[in-house]
Amino acid sequence: MVKDHRTPSDCPGGHDGMPESDAGRHLQNQLEMLIQDFRRSTEPPMPVFVVHAQESGDDDAVAGLVRQLHAGQEAHGTRCAVTQDTYEGATEVRRAAALVRALSDPRKWGGPKAIYRRYAFPRLRLVHAIDDAVAALGDSWPAPAAGSPEAGQDQRQRLLNELAQQRWRPKNTARWRSGLPLFDMAHILPASLVTVLAALLARSEWYVAVGAGLVFLLLLTVLNYVLPGRAPIFLWLRRESRWFMTTTFLRAADQEESTEVSLLRPVRSWKAIAARAYDVAEALTAGGDFHLQLCVLALREDLRDNHRRWSWDLRGFKRPRPPMLFLPHADDRNGGIELIRAISDVRSRRSELDPLLVVAAVRTHDVPRLERSVVQAPPAPDATPPTFGVRLRTWYQEWGRNLRAEQSPSRERSVLPWVMKIPLPHDQLGPLEEGRHHLRASSRPTLARLVWALHTLVLVIALLTAATVMRADALHDRYCSASVLTANRDTRREAAPDGSTECIGIATHDVRFADWLPAPEPGDDVKALDADDETPWTVADLEDHIARLNADVLAHHAGKYVTVVYAGPLSADASAGSSLVKGAEELAGVYLAQAVINENSSVKLRVLVANGGVDLGHQEEMAKAIAAYAAHDPTVVGVVGTGRDLKSSRATTRTLMRAGLPVVSGTNSATYLPREFANWFSLAATDEWQTRQLGLIAAQLRRPDRRQYALVLARDTAKTDDLYTDEQARYGQQMLQRQGFTLLEQRRYTLSGGKPELRSHAQEICRGGRVPSVVYFAGRVEDIDPLMTQLGTEPGCAGKPLAILTGDDLSKADFAGGGQSVAPKVTLYHSALAELETAAKATAFYLDAAKHLPGLRGHRLRYDSPALASGQTALAHDATRALFWAATRDDRPQSRASTWVNLRNVRIEGMATGTIDFTGAPLYGDRTGHSIVLKEVRRATDGTSDTHVLCSRTAGETKRLTQKECRIR
């Protein structure tokens, strides 16, 4: 035999089932050549090979040859099925149907060497289920005898009830496989997986998502399996149901009911399936060839589906050898001949090829029952007769050429076009010569089997799981709110000074900065309302109230609102003594402004909260998050806050300026920011201007008749981002020098464990020969108590008059409530940014605070109420009102560019600190009209502190303070 690239290679032999005759070798070679073509995706037509002996005495040898072919193909890894000699049934057609029913058992196909998983026969099983239901209903269906109990019942419903009892499966089939109940897992598991993914994409915790999927799985399992007497859930989505409704074999010409099966129409689909099942059941009761042909059609479609190449698991690529059915004895006892006829008839009616290859042996006297073969009369003998193998290939080629014509409806009905009868001469049934080999199609595993296989899937799942876990871990380490797959990228986790984690950025969706704060403990440094030190509000309270107002704005006032971002310090570092007072009080002022505005204005205010960390240590990251968010939310018109002067303040303001966002700060007293940035507006008096006002007091402390020493004591900022201290120290030193004091060397104290190290400084200041009479303290409010302790006990200072001047940070001190105190003979002079007493007469601020602020409702509030006395809340409130006024000029929402321009036209009276007036604010220059208070604090006789206001100006007043007006006692 001449070989080419299409010819399979020789089989080395050595396995059971090797052909024992020359005819067997040639038939095996022909089968392997067809398998080789099938492997190359050419989809060759698969005939029904009917082999028979030319002499009746060789019938048993031919049957044995078929069994050898079966054993050989099984050894080659082909999925093979072999029939029994007899099947039960009243007629030959029913026995043929029983034969096909036996083939629906996947265990009948494929030996131990067959690759990939077992076959599935859902379509064939559905046909058997309907047949069993008809048999269970008996001869009285669908026409019960008159007067019987069944006569008054709906016959269609009787059928559906029986099918429901069978779960639409054949009777006596296993309900358990591999220890698991036969749910409708093809749809239940994907539905549960979708539930899990939906929960994960909603940024739920992983255990919530898995729990939701398990609950959904359990619910569907109960509906599908536990509840008796109903059809399986998702029945209309099964592949057998789709075939059942779409095959033209079952389509009646007078069909009036819908046959549509739709994912989105389960009720209509169910009704269509029920109607089709009833029609098929009626046809089955009529008998005839319909049952057998329907079974053959279902078997054929199931095998086509089992070898579908472009399926989700690429199973067709993994099964490169077609299935083979061997019938060693095809006769009337097992219905084999009727099966052969049915296969040919069904194939002739359908236009698709199927992969089933049938090899059947019939006895010599049964050959006429197959009518005539498409193999024509043998040609005239050649001088050299061709070998049996050559004749076999010639017959196959001739059969293939005649197949199209023989399927024509005009041909004789006696023709079986898909049957290829092969007469076997006696000489070809003898023993095979030694050394002769048969062919074997390539057994090399396909690429799909290697790449798209279970082990690859396990590897990919393992890699994806590891990558998902790593990504989820990275997302949880990086962002404040993250699920397995997604994260809210508006907030990030950053390291806090005490080694813990704080949440930085702008809070959107469900992020709450209060969730990242330590649990409150008794004695925490939080503003109190009454003497019992109860907290009037918490950050969590304020965030919840703001979220409710925001939800109302978005739900009912779309297109009629503006958004303002509060940017402040909403983290606390207990180890460093840093409290949440400033951020909590400022946020309260912003919320109060929002509540009042939304209650009284047609244009509403939406507030987003941003956190810059402990003492705004991460304000650059916060500003970038605000700018990124504002880039896709045009309703954001500006920022309120950034109330600390840090080395990062320039970069922060520049980032917001590039985003087109104006900044209105209530408490940041930086001198350089209004001079360098056009988008900077502040209600706070600058450090330089404040120290000039403190110079009015320093001038009264200076005695021209003698030398007086003074020094600046400042916190060391070398390892911090603090710029407020440096500005206070620089301007304080310049002020003392202008007033004629002899300046001692500036001193810088450091922090250890969050506490100031002042003892050595106090010793050197108080024990030397040049004891200062005035100290300018450029520090923070939390350092004042340790300083007073050292000055009150150190010889040289204790009991001697000493004046301490300091800036507005001391306005947060609670001298009246006993939170801070001064040493004996020490007089403390400090500035404050908010003059509340005079402004209180012309503002509704305190009534609004008592109405809206949590923890203050029902209280009678004054300018000196502990919760409001520091002025932080008032300044944040006024800043928010000013920004909102600029953003809603003419009662219409303005763009952020218009808001920036409108800010220079803002003049609002009746605010908590007076009149907010930016109309005279020059570009890149200092404005006037800041609120200012100069206070004097002395020790009272009972050890408490007595605070006295020396002089003040409300916001909007431009008249200069005078030394006479600010006379000290």
Short mmCIF file of N, CA and C in Angstrom, two decimals, residues 511-609:
data_model
loop_
_atom_site.label_atom_id
_atom_site.label_comp_id
_atom_site.label_asym_id
_atom_site.label_seq_id
_atom_site.Cartn_x
_atom_site.Cartn_y
_atom_site.Cartn_z
N VAL A 511 -17.37 54.85 52.94
CA VAL A 511 -16.18 55.08 53.78
C VAL A 511 -16.52 56.08 54.88
N ARG A 512 -16.12 55.76 56.11
CA ARG A 512 -16.30 56.64 57.26
C ARG A 512 -14.96 56.70 58.01
N PHE A 513 -14.45 57.92 58.19
CA PHE A 513 -13.18 58.07 58.89
C PHE A 513 -13.31 57.71 60.36
N ALA A 514 -14.51 57.82 60.90
CA ALA A 514 -14.71 57.46 62.31
C ALA A 514 -14.41 55.99 62.55
N ASP A 515 -14.55 55.15 61.51
CA ASP A 515 -14.27 53.73 61.67
C ASP A 515 -12.79 53.46 61.93
N TRP A 516 -11.94 54.43 61.63
CA TRP A 516 -10.50 54.25 61.79
C TRP A 516 -9.97 54.91 63.05
N LEU A 517 -10.85 55.47 63.84
CA LEU A 517 -10.43 56.11 65.08
C LEU A 517 -10.41 55.10 66.22
N PRO A 518 -9.51 55.28 67.19
CA PRO A 518 -9.51 54.37 68.34
C PRO A 518 -10.79 54.50 69.14
N ALA A 519 -11.17 53.43 69.77
CA ALA A 519 -12.38 53.46 70.59
C ALA A 519 -12.21 54.47 71.71
N PRO A 520 -13.21 55.30 71.98
CA PRO A 520 -13.08 56.31 73.03
C PRO A 520 -12.95 55.68 74.41
N GLU A 521 -12.12 56.29 75.21
CA GLU A 521 -11.92 55.85 76.58
C GLU A 521 -12.23 57.00 77.52
N PRO A 522 -12.57 56.69 78.76
CA PRO A 522 -12.81 57.76 79.73
C PRO A 522 -11.58 58.65 79.87
N GLY A 523 -11.80 59.94 79.84
CA GLY A 523 -10.69 60.88 80.00
C GLY A 523 -10.08 61.32 78.71
N ASP A 524 -10.61 60.87 77.55
CA ASP A 524 -10.07 61.32 76.27
C ASP A 524 -10.21 62.83 76.15
N ASP A 525 -9.23 63.45 75.46
CA ASP A 525 -9.24 64.90 75.29
C ASP A 525 -10.17 65.26 74.15
N VAL A 526 -11.45 65.36 74.48
CA VAL A 526 -12.46 65.75 73.51
C VAL A 526 -13.29 66.86 74.11
N LYS A 527 -13.72 67.79 73.31
CA LYS A 527 -14.49 68.91 73.83
C LYS A 527 -15.73 68.44 74.55
N ALA A 528 -15.96 69.00 75.72
CA ALA A 528 -17.11 68.61 76.53
C ALA A 528 -18.09 69.75 76.61
N LEU A 529 -19.32 69.38 76.85
CA LEU A 529 -20.37 70.39 76.95
C LEU A 529 -20.57 70.84 78.39
N ASP A 530 -20.59 69.91 79.32
CA ASP A 530 -20.85 70.23 80.70
C ASP A 530 -19.67 69.81 81.56
N ALA A 531 -19.81 70.08 82.84
CA ALA A 531 -18.71 69.77 83.75
C ALA A 531 -18.48 68.28 83.90
N ASP A 532 -19.49 67.49 83.57
CA ASP A 532 -19.33 66.04 83.72
C ASP A 532 -18.52 65.43 82.57
N ASP A 533 -17.97 66.28 81.68
CA ASP A 533 -17.04 65.85 80.63
C ASP A 533 -17.69 64.89 79.63
N GLU A 534 -18.96 65.03 79.38
CA GLU A 534 -19.61 64.23 78.36
C GLU A 534 -19.29 64.80 76.98
N THR A 535 -19.08 63.93 76.00
CA THR A 535 -18.77 64.37 74.65
C THR A 535 -20.03 64.88 73.96
N PRO A 536 -20.05 66.11 73.50
CA PRO A 536 -21.27 66.61 72.85
C PRO A 536 -21.53 65.96 71.51
N TRP A 537 -20.48 65.59 70.79
CA TRP A 537 -20.67 64.90 69.51
C TRP A 537 -19.41 64.11 69.21
N THR A 538 -19.52 63.24 68.27
CA THR A 538 -18.37 62.47 67.80
C THR A 538 -18.25 62.64 66.30
N VAL A 539 -17.10 62.29 65.78
CA VAL A 539 -16.92 62.33 64.32
C VAL A 539 -17.91 61.39 63.65
N ALA A 540 -18.18 60.24 64.26
CA ALA A 540 -19.15 59.30 63.68
C ALA A 540 -20.53 59.94 63.59
N ASP A 541 -20.94 60.67 64.65
CA ASP A 541 -22.24 61.36 64.61
C ASP A 541 -22.30 62.33 63.44
N LEU A 542 -21.24 63.13 63.31
CA LEU A 542 -21.24 64.16 62.26
C LEU A 542 -21.23 63.53 60.87
N GLU A 543 -20.43 62.48 60.68
CA GLU A 543 -20.38 61.83 59.37
C GLU A 543 -21.74 61.22 59.02
N ASP A 544 -22.42 60.64 59.98
CA ASP A 544 -23.74 60.07 59.71
C ASP A 544 -24.74 61.15 59.35
N HIS A 545 -24.71 62.28 60.07
CA HIS A 545 -25.64 63.37 59.76
C HIS A 545 -25.36 63.96 58.38
N ILE A 546 -24.10 64.14 58.05
CA ILE A 546 -23.74 64.67 56.74
C ILE A 546 -24.17 63.70 55.64
N ALA A 547 -23.97 62.39 55.88
CA ALA A 547 -24.36 61.39 54.87
C ALA A 547 -25.85 61.42 54.62
N ARG A 548 -26.65 61.61 55.66
CA ARG A 548 -28.10 61.66 55.47
C ARG A 548 -28.50 62.89 54.67
N LEU A 549 -27.88 64.03 54.97
CA LEU A 549 -28.19 65.23 54.19
C LEU A 549 -27.75 65.06 52.74
N ASN A 550 -26.59 64.47 52.52
CA ASN A 550 -26.11 64.24 51.15
C ASN A 550 -27.06 63.33 50.38
N ALA A 551 -27.53 62.27 51.04
CA ALA A 551 -28.45 61.34 50.36
C ALA A 551 -29.73 62.05 49.95
N ASP A 552 -30.23 62.93 50.81
CA ASP A 552 -31.44 63.69 50.47
C ASP A 552 -31.19 64.62 49.30
N VAL A 553 -30.01 65.25 49.28
CA VAL A 553 -29.67 66.15 48.17
C VAL A 553 -29.64 65.40 46.86
N LEU A 554 -28.97 64.25 46.83
CA LEU A 554 -28.84 63.49 45.59
C LEU A 554 -30.18 62.90 45.15
N ALA A 555 -31.02 62.54 46.11
CA ALA A 555 -32.28 61.89 45.77
C ALA A 555 -33.34 62.88 45.29
N HIS A 556 -33.33 64.09 45.83
CA HIS A 556 -34.45 64.99 45.56
C HIS A 556 -34.05 66.32 44.90
N HIS A 557 -32.77 66.58 44.75
CA HIS A 557 -32.37 67.88 44.23
C HIS A 557 -31.26 67.75 43.18
N ALA A 558 -31.38 66.78 42.33
CA ALA A 558 -30.37 66.58 41.29
C ALA A 558 -30.29 67.82 40.40
N GLY A 559 -29.05 68.26 40.14
CA GLY A 559 -28.82 69.43 39.31
C GLY A 559 -29.04 70.75 40.00
N LYS A 560 -29.39 70.71 41.29
CA LYS A 560 -29.66 71.94 42.03
C LYS A 560 -28.86 71.95 43.32
N TYR A 561 -27.59 71.60 43.22
CA TYR A 561 -26.74 71.59 44.42
C TYR A 561 -25.29 71.81 44.02
N VAL A 562 -24.49 72.18 44.99
CA VAL A 562 -23.04 72.28 44.82
C VAL A 562 -22.39 71.43 45.91
N THR A 563 -21.15 71.02 45.66
CA THR A 563 -20.43 70.16 46.59
C THR A 563 -19.21 70.88 47.13
N VAL A 564 -19.07 70.87 48.44
CA VAL A 564 -17.91 71.45 49.13
C VAL A 564 -17.20 70.33 49.86
N VAL A 565 -15.88 70.33 49.82
CA VAL A 565 -15.08 69.32 50.51
C VAL A 565 -14.48 69.93 51.77
N TYR A 566 -14.73 69.28 52.91
CA TYR A 566 -14.03 69.67 54.13
C TYR A 566 -12.76 68.84 54.22
N ALA A 567 -11.61 69.52 54.33
CA ALA A 567 -10.32 68.85 54.41
C ALA A 567 -9.68 69.19 55.74
N GLY A 568 -9.59 68.21 56.62
CA GLY A 568 -9.07 68.48 57.94
C GLY A 568 -8.40 67.29 58.58
N PRO A 569 -7.93 67.44 59.82
CA PRO A 569 -7.28 66.34 60.55
C PRO A 569 -8.32 65.51 61.29
N LEU A 570 -8.65 64.35 60.75
CA LEU A 570 -9.66 63.50 61.37
C LEU A 570 -9.06 62.19 61.86
N SER A 571 -7.80 62.27 62.29
CA SER A 571 -7.14 61.13 62.92
C SER A 571 -6.56 61.61 64.24
N ALA A 572 -6.35 60.70 65.17
CA ALA A 572 -5.82 61.05 66.48
C ALA A 572 -4.63 60.17 66.81
N ASP A 573 -3.62 60.74 67.40
CA ASP A 573 -2.43 60.02 67.84
C ASP A 573 -2.33 60.16 69.35
N ALA A 574 -2.90 59.18 70.04
CA ALA A 574 -2.94 59.27 71.50
C ALA A 574 -1.54 59.25 72.11
N SER A 575 -0.60 58.56 71.50
CA SER A 575 0.75 58.46 72.08
C SER A 575 1.48 59.79 72.06
N ALA A 576 1.12 60.67 71.10
CA ALA A 576 1.78 61.97 71.01
C ALA A 576 0.95 63.06 71.66
N GLY A 577 -0.15 62.69 72.25
CA GLY A 577 -0.99 63.69 72.89
C GLY A 577 -1.81 64.49 71.90
N SER A 578 -1.84 64.05 70.66
CA SER A 578 -2.61 64.77 69.64
C SER A 578 -4.05 64.29 69.70
N SER A 579 -4.97 65.22 69.83
CA SER A 579 -6.38 64.85 69.96
C SER A 579 -7.12 65.17 68.69
N LEU A 580 -8.39 64.83 68.71
CA LEU A 580 -9.25 65.04 67.56
C LEU A 580 -10.05 66.33 67.69
N VAL A 581 -9.67 67.19 68.64
CA VAL A 581 -10.47 68.38 68.92
C VAL A 581 -10.64 69.24 67.68
N LYS A 582 -9.55 69.57 67.04
CA LYS A 582 -9.61 70.50 65.91
C LYS A 582 -10.48 69.95 64.79
N GLY A 583 -10.21 68.73 64.34
CA GLY A 583 -10.99 68.16 63.25
C GLY A 583 -12.44 68.00 63.59
N ALA A 584 -12.74 67.54 64.81
CA ALA A 584 -14.13 67.33 65.20
C ALA A 584 -14.89 68.65 65.27
N GLU A 585 -14.24 69.69 65.80
CA GLU A 585 -14.93 70.98 65.93
C GLU A 585 -15.11 71.64 64.57
N GLU A 586 -14.09 71.55 63.71
CA GLU A 586 -14.25 72.12 62.37
C GLU A 586 -15.34 71.39 61.58
N LEU A 587 -15.33 70.06 61.66
CA LEU A 587 -16.35 69.30 60.93
C LEU A 587 -17.75 69.64 61.44
N ALA A 588 -17.87 69.90 62.74
CA ALA A 588 -19.17 70.31 63.29
C ALA A 588 -19.63 71.62 62.68
N GLY A 589 -18.69 72.57 62.49
CA GLY A 589 -19.05 73.85 61.87
C GLY A 589 -19.49 73.68 60.43
N VAL A 590 -18.82 72.78 59.69
CA VAL A 590 -19.20 72.54 58.29
C VAL A 590 -20.58 71.89 58.23
N TYR A 591 -20.81 70.90 59.10
CA TYR A 591 -22.14 70.26 59.10
C TYR A 591 -23.23 71.26 59.48
N LEU A 592 -22.96 72.11 60.48
CA LEU A 592 -23.96 73.09 60.90
C LEU A 592 -24.31 74.02 59.73
N ALA A 593 -23.29 74.46 58.98
CA ALA A 593 -23.55 75.30 57.82
C ALA A 593 -24.39 74.56 56.79
N GLN A 594 -24.08 73.29 56.55
CA GLN A 594 -24.86 72.50 55.58
C GLN A 594 -26.31 72.37 56.02
N ALA A 595 -26.53 72.09 57.31
CA ALA A 595 -27.90 71.91 57.81
C ALA A 595 -28.71 73.19 57.66
N VAL A 596 -28.10 74.34 58.00
CA VAL A 596 -28.81 75.61 57.90
C VAL A 596 -29.07 75.97 56.44
N ILE A 597 -28.08 75.78 55.59
CA ILE A 597 -28.23 76.11 54.16
C ILE A 597 -29.33 75.26 53.53
N ASN A 598 -29.29 73.94 53.75
CA ASN A 598 -30.26 73.06 53.09
C ASN A 598 -31.67 73.25 53.63
N GLU A 599 -31.78 73.81 54.82
CA GLU A 599 -33.09 74.09 55.38
C GLU A 599 -33.70 75.36 54.81
N ASN A 600 -32.83 76.28 54.35
CA ASN A 600 -33.33 77.61 53.98
C ASN A 600 -33.05 78.02 52.55
N SER A 601 -32.28 77.25 51.80
CA SER A 601 -31.88 77.67 50.46
C SER A 601 -32.47 76.75 49.41
N SER A 602 -32.80 77.31 48.26
CA SER A 602 -33.31 76.50 47.14
C SER A 602 -32.19 75.69 46.50
N VAL A 603 -30.96 76.22 46.53
CA VAL A 603 -29.80 75.47 46.07
C VAL A 603 -29.20 74.77 47.30
N LYS A 604 -28.98 73.48 47.18
CA LYS A 604 -28.56 72.70 48.34
C LYS A 604 -27.04 72.53 48.35
N LEU A 605 -26.56 72.16 49.53
CA LEU A 605 -25.12 71.96 49.74
C LEU A 605 -24.87 70.50 50.06
N ARG A 606 -23.98 69.91 49.29
CA ARG A 606 -23.49 68.55 49.56
C ARG A 606 -22.08 68.65 50.09
N VAL A 607 -21.78 67.92 51.15
CA VAL A 607 -20.47 68.00 51.79
C VAL A 607 -19.78 66.64 51.70
N LEU A 608 -18.57 66.65 51.22
CA LEU A 608 -17.71 65.47 51.27
C LEU A 608 -16.60 65.72 52.27
N VAL A 609 -16.26 64.69 53.00
CA VAL A 609 -15.28 64.80 54.08
C VAL A 609 -13.96 64.20 53.63
#
